[in-house]
CSV table of C-alpha atoms in Angstrom, one decimal:
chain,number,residue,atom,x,y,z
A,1,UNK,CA,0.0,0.0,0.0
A,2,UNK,CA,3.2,2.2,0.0
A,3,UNK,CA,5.8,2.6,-2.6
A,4,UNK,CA,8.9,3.3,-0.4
A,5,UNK,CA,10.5,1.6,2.1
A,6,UNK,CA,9.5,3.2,5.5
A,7,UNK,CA,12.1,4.9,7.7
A,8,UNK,CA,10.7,5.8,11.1
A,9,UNK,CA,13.5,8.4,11.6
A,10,UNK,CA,12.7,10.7,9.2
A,11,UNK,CA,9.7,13.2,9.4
A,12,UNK,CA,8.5,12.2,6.2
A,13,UNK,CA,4.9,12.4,5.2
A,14,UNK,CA,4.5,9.2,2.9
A,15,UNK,CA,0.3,8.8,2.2
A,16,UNK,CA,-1.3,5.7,1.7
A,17,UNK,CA,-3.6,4.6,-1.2
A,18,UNK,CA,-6.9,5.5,-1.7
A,19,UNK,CA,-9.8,2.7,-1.3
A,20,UNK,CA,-10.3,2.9,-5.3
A,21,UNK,CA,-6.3,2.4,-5.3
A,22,UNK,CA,-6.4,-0.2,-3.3
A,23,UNK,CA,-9.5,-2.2,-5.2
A,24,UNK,CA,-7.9,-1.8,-8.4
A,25,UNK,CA,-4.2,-3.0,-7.1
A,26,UNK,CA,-5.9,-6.2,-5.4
A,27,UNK,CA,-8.6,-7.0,-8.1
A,28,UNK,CA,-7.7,-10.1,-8.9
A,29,UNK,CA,-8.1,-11.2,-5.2
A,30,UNK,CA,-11.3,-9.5,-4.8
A,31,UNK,CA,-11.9,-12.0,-7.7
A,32,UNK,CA,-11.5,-15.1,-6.0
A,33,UNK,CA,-12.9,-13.9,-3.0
A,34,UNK,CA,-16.0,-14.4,-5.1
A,35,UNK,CA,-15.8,-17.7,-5.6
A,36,UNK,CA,-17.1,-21.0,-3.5
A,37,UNK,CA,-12.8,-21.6,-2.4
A,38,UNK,CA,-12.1,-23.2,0.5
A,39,UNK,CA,-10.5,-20.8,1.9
A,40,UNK,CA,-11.2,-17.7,3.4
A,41,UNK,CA,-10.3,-14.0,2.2
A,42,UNK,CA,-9.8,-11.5,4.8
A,43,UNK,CA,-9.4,-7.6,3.6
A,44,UNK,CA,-7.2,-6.0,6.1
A,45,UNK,CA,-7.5,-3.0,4.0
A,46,UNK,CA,-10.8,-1.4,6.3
A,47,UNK,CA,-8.2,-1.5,9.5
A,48,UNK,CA,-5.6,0.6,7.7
A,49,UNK,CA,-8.2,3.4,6.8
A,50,UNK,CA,-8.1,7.0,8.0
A,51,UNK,CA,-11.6,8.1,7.5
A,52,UNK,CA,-10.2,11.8,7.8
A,53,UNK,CA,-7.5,12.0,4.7
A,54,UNK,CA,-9.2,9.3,3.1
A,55,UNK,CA,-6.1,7.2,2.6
A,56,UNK,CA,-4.3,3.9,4.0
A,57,UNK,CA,-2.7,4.8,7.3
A,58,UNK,CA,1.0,3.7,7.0
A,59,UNK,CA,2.0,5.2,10.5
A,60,UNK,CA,0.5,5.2,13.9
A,61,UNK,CA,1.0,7.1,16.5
A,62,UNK,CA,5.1,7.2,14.9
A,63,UNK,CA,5.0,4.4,14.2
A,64,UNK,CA,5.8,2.6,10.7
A,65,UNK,CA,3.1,0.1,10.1
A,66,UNK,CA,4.7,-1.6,7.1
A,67,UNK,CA,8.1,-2.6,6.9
A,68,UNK,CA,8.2,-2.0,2.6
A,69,UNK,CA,5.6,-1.6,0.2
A,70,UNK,CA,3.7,-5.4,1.0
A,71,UNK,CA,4.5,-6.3,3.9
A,72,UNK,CA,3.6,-4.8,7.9
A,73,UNK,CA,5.4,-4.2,10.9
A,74,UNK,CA,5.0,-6.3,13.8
A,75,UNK,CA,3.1,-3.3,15.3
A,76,UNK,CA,1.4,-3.2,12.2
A,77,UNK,CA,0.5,-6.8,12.4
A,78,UNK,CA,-0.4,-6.8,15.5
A,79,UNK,CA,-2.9,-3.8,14.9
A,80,UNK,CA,-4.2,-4.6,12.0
A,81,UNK,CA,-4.2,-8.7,11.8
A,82,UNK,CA,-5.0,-9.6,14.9
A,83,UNK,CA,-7.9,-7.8,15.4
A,84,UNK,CA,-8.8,-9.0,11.6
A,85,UNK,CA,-8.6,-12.4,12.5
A,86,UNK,CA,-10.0,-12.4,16.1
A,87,UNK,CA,-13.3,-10.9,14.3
A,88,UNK,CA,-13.1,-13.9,11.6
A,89,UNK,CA,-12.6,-16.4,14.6
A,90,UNK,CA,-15.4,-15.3,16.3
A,91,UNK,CA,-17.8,-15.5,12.8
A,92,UNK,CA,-20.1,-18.6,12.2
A,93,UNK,CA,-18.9,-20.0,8.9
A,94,UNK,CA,-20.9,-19.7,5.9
A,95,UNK,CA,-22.7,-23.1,6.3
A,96,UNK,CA,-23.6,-22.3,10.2
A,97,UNK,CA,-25.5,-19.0,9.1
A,98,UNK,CA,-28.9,-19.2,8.6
């Protein structure tokens, strides 16, 4: 979601995608996500947003949440996946609903 490598030391601004961005970049797993896989998709893409610029957070609180372009910080992944996953944990599976 970034295009440079983050360095936590510098003051530099570095913004995030968009949600459009971000759709477009991941289409083809949106795609699948479609599909009756057995496996489940998980878009960790609403736990990054910043509802006031609009954009993919990439820092916290100073704090870099991904380590390069792809892939988070261990603060980042404990932000964002854990939550992600707790929530998915706790949801019945598809053929439980009713």
């Amino acid at each position: 979601m970034v295009g440079i490598r983050m360095l936590p030391f510098l003051d530099w601004r570095i913004e995030g995608c968009t949600f459009e961005e971000h759709r477009l970049k991941n289409s083809v797993m949106f795609e699948l996500a479609k599909q009756d896989l057995p496996a489940k998709f998980i878009d960790l893409a609403p736990g990054l947003m910043n509802k006031t610029t609009g954009r993919y957070d990439v820092m916290r609180q100073a704090s870099p949440l991904y380590y390069d372009d792809n892939h988070l910080t261990a603060d980042g992944s404990l932000q964002i996946i854990a939550p992600a996953l707790i929530a998915t944990m706790k949801s019945k599976p598809v053929s439980q609903q009713q």
